[in-house]
mmCIF file of C-alpha atoms in Angstrom:
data_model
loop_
_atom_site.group_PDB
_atom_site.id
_atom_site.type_symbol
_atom_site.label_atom_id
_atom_site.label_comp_id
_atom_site.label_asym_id
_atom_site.label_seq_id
_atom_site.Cartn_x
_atom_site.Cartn_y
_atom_site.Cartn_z
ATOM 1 C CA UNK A 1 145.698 99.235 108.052
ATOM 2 C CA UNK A 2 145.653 96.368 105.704
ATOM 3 C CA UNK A 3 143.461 94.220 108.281
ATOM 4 C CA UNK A 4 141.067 97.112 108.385
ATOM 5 C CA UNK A 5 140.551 97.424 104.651
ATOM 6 C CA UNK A 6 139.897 93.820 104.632
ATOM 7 C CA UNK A 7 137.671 93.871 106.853
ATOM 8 C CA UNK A 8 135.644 96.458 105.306
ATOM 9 C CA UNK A 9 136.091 94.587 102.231
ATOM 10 C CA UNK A 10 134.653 91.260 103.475
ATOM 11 C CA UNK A 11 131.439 93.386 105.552
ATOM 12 C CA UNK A 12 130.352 95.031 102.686
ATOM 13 C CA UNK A 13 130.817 91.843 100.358
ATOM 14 C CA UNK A 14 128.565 90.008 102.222
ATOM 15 C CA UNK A 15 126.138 93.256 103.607
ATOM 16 C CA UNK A 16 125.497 94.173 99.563
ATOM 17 C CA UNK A 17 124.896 90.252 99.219
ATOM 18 C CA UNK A 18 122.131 90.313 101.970
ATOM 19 C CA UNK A 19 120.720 93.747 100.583
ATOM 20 C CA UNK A 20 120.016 92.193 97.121
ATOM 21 C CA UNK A 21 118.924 89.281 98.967
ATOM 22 C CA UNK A 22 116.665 91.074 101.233
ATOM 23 C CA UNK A 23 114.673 93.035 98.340
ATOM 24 C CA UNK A 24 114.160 90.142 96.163
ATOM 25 C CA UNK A 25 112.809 88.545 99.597
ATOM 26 C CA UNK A 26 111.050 90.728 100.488
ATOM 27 C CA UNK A 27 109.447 90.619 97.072
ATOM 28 C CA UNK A 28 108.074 87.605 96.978
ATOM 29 C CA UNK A 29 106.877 87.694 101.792
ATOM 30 C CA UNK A 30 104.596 90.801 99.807
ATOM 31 C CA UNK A 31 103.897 89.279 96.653
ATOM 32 C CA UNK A 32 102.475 84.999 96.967
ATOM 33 C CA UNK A 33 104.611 83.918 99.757
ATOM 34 C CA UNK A 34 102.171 85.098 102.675
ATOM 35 C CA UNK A 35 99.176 84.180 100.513
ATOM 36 C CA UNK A 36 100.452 80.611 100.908
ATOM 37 C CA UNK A 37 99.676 77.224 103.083
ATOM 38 C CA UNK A 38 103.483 76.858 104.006
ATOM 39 C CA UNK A 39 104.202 73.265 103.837
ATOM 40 C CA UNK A 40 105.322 71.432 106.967
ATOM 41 C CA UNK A 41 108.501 72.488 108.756
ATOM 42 C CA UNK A 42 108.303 76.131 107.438
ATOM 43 C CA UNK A 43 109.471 78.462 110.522
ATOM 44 C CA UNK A 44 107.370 81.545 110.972
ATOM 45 C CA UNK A 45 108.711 84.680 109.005
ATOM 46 C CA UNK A 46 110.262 86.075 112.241
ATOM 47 C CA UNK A 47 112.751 83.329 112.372
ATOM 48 C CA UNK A 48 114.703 84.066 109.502
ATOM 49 C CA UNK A 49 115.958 87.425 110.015
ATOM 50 C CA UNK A 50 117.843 86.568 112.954
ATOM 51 C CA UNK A 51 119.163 83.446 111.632
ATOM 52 C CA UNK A 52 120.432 85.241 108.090
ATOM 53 C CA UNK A 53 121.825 88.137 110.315
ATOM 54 C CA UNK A 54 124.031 85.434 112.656
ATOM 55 C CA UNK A 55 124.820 83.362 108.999
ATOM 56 C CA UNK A 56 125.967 86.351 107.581
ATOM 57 C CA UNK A 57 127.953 87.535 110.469
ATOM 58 C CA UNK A 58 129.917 84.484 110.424
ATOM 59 C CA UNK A 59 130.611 84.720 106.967
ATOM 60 C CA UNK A 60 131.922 88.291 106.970
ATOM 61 C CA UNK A 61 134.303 86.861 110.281
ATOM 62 C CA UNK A 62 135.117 83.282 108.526
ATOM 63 C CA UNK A 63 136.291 85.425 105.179
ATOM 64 C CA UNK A 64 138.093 88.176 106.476
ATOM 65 C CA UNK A 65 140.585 85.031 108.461
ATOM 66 C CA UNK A 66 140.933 83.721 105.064
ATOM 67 C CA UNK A 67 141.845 86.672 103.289
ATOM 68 C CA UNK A 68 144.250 87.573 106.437
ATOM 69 C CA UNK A 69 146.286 84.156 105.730
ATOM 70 C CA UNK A 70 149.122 83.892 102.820
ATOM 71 C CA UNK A 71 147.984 80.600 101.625
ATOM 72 C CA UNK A 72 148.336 79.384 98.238
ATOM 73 C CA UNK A 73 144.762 77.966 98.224
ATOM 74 C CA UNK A 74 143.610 81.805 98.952
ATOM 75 C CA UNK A 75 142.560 82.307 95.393
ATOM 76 C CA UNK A 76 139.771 79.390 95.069
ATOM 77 C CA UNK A 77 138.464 80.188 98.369
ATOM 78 C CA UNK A 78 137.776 83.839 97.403
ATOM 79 C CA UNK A 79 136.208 82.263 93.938
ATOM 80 C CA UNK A 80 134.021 79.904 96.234
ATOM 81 C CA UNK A 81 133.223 82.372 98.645
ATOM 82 C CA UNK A 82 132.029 85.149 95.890
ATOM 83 C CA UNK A 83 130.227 82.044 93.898
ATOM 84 C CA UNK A 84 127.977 81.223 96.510
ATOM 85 C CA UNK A 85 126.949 84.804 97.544
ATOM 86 C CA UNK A 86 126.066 85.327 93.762
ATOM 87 C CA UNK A 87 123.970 82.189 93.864
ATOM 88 C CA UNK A 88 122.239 83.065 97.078
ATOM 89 C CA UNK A 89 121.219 86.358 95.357
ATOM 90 C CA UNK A 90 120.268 84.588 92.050
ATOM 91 C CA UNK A 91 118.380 82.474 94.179
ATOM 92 C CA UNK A 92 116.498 84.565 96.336
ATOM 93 C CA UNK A 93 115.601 86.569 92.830
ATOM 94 C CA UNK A 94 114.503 83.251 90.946
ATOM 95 C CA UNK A 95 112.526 81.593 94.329
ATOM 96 C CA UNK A 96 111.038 84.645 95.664
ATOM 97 C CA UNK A 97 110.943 87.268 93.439
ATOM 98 C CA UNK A 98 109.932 85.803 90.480
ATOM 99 C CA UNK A 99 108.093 82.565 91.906
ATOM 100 C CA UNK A 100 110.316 80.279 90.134
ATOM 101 C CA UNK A 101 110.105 77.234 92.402
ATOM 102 C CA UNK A 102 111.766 74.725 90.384
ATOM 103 C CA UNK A 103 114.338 76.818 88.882
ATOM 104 C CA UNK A 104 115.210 77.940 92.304
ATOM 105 C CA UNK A 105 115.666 74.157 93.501
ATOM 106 C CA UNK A 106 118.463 73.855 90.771
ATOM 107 C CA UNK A 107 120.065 76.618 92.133
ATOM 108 C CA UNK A 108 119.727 76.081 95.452
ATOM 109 C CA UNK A 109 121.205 72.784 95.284
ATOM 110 C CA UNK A 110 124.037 73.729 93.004
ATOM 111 C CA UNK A 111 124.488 76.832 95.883
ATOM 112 C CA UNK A 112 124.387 73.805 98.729
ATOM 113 C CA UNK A 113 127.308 72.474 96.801
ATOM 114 C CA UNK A 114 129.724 75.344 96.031
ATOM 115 C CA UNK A 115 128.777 76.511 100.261
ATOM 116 C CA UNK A 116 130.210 72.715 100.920
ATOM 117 C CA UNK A 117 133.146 73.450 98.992
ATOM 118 C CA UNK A 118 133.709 76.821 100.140
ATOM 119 C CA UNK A 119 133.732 75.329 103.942
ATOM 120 C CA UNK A 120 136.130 72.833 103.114
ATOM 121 C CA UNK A 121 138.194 75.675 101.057
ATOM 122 C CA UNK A 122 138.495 77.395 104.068
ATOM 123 C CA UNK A 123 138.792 75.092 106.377
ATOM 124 C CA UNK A 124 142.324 74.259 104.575
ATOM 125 C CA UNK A 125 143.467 77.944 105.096
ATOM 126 C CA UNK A 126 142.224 78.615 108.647
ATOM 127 C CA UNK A 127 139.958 75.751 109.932
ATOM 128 C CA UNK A 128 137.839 78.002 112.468
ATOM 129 C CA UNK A 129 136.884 79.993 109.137
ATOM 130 C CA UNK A 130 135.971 76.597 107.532
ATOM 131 C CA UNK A 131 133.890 75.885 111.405
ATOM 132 C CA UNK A 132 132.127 79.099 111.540
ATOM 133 C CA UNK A 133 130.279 78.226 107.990
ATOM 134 C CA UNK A 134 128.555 74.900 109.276
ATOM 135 C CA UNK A 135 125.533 76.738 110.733
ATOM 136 C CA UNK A 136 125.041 78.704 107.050
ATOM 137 C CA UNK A 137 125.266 75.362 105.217
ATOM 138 C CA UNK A 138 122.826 73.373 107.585
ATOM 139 C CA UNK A 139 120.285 76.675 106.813
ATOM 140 C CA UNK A 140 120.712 75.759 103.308
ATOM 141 C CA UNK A 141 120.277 72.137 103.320
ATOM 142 C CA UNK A 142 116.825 73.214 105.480
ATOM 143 C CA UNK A 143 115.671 75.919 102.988
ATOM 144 C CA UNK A 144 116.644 73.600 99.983
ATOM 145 C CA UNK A 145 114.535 71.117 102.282
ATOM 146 C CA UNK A 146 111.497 73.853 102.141
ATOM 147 C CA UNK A 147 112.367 74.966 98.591
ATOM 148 C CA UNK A 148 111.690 71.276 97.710
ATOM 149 C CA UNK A 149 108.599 70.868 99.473
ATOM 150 C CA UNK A 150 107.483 74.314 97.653
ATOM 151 C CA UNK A 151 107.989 72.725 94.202
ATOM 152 C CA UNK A 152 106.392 69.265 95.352
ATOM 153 C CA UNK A 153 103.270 71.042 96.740
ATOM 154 C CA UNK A 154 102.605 73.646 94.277
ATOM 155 C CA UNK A 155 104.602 72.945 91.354
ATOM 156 C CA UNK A 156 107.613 74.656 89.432
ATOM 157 C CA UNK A 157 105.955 78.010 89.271
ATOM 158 C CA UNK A 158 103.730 80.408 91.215
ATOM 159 C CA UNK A 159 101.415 82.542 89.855
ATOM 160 C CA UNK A 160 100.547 85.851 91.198
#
């Protein structure tokens, strides 16, 4: 019973994560994303769906083995863990909601670094939990990539 509880705890985590993350998205495809020359290397909209819905999958997976372990080094990974789902949100709010290219470079790079330590956080614990984040954190080295060529192109902030 205590598997199943955190399980559900570590799904909906991450599902109200990609929610928030998905309407403050989905803000900014509708509002002066699509209206847009996408610099070089951008993926069509389609791609990232799929890609955020295999991320988060492994996330909800590589968190629930951590939380099933009785390591010491529990707490910090649950810090880490929380920390970078709160910056992808505060992200995805500053970059696309708001427009707020160069604000959302800071944070995407200070996001890059607390995913890093989270993976290496969990791959003390349980080291397939630390594996199955790899994929994530190469996504957000290429959309801090694309956030960067954003701000270089356009500026720190779009206006719409």
């Amino acid at each position: 019973m205590q598997a199943i509880l955190k399980f559900i705890y570590s799904t909906l985590l991450v599902m109200v994560a990609a929610w928030l993350c998905g309407i403050f998205t989905h803000i900014g495809i509708e509002g002066w994303y699509n209206g847009y020359e996408k610099p070089f290397g951008t993926p069509p909209n389609w791609v990232f769906s799929p890609m955020w819905t295999l991320i988060y999958a492994l996330m909800i997976i590589s968190f629930f083995m951590v939380l099933n372990t009785a390591s010491h080094l529990k707490k910090r990974a649950v810090i880490l863990f929380i920390s970078q789902l709160f910056l992808q949100i505060v992200w995805c709010w500053a970059y696309f909601s708001e427009g707020l290219l160069s604000v959302g470079l800071v944070i995407i790079i200070a996001l890059d670094i607390v995913f890093f330590k989270m993976i290496q956080s969990f791959h003390k614990i349980a080291p397939m939990a630390g594996h199955l984040n790899w994929l994530g954190f190469a996504w957000m080295c290429y959309a801090t990539f694309l956030n960067s060529t954003f701000v270089y192109t356009y500026g720190s902030i779009i206006e719409f």
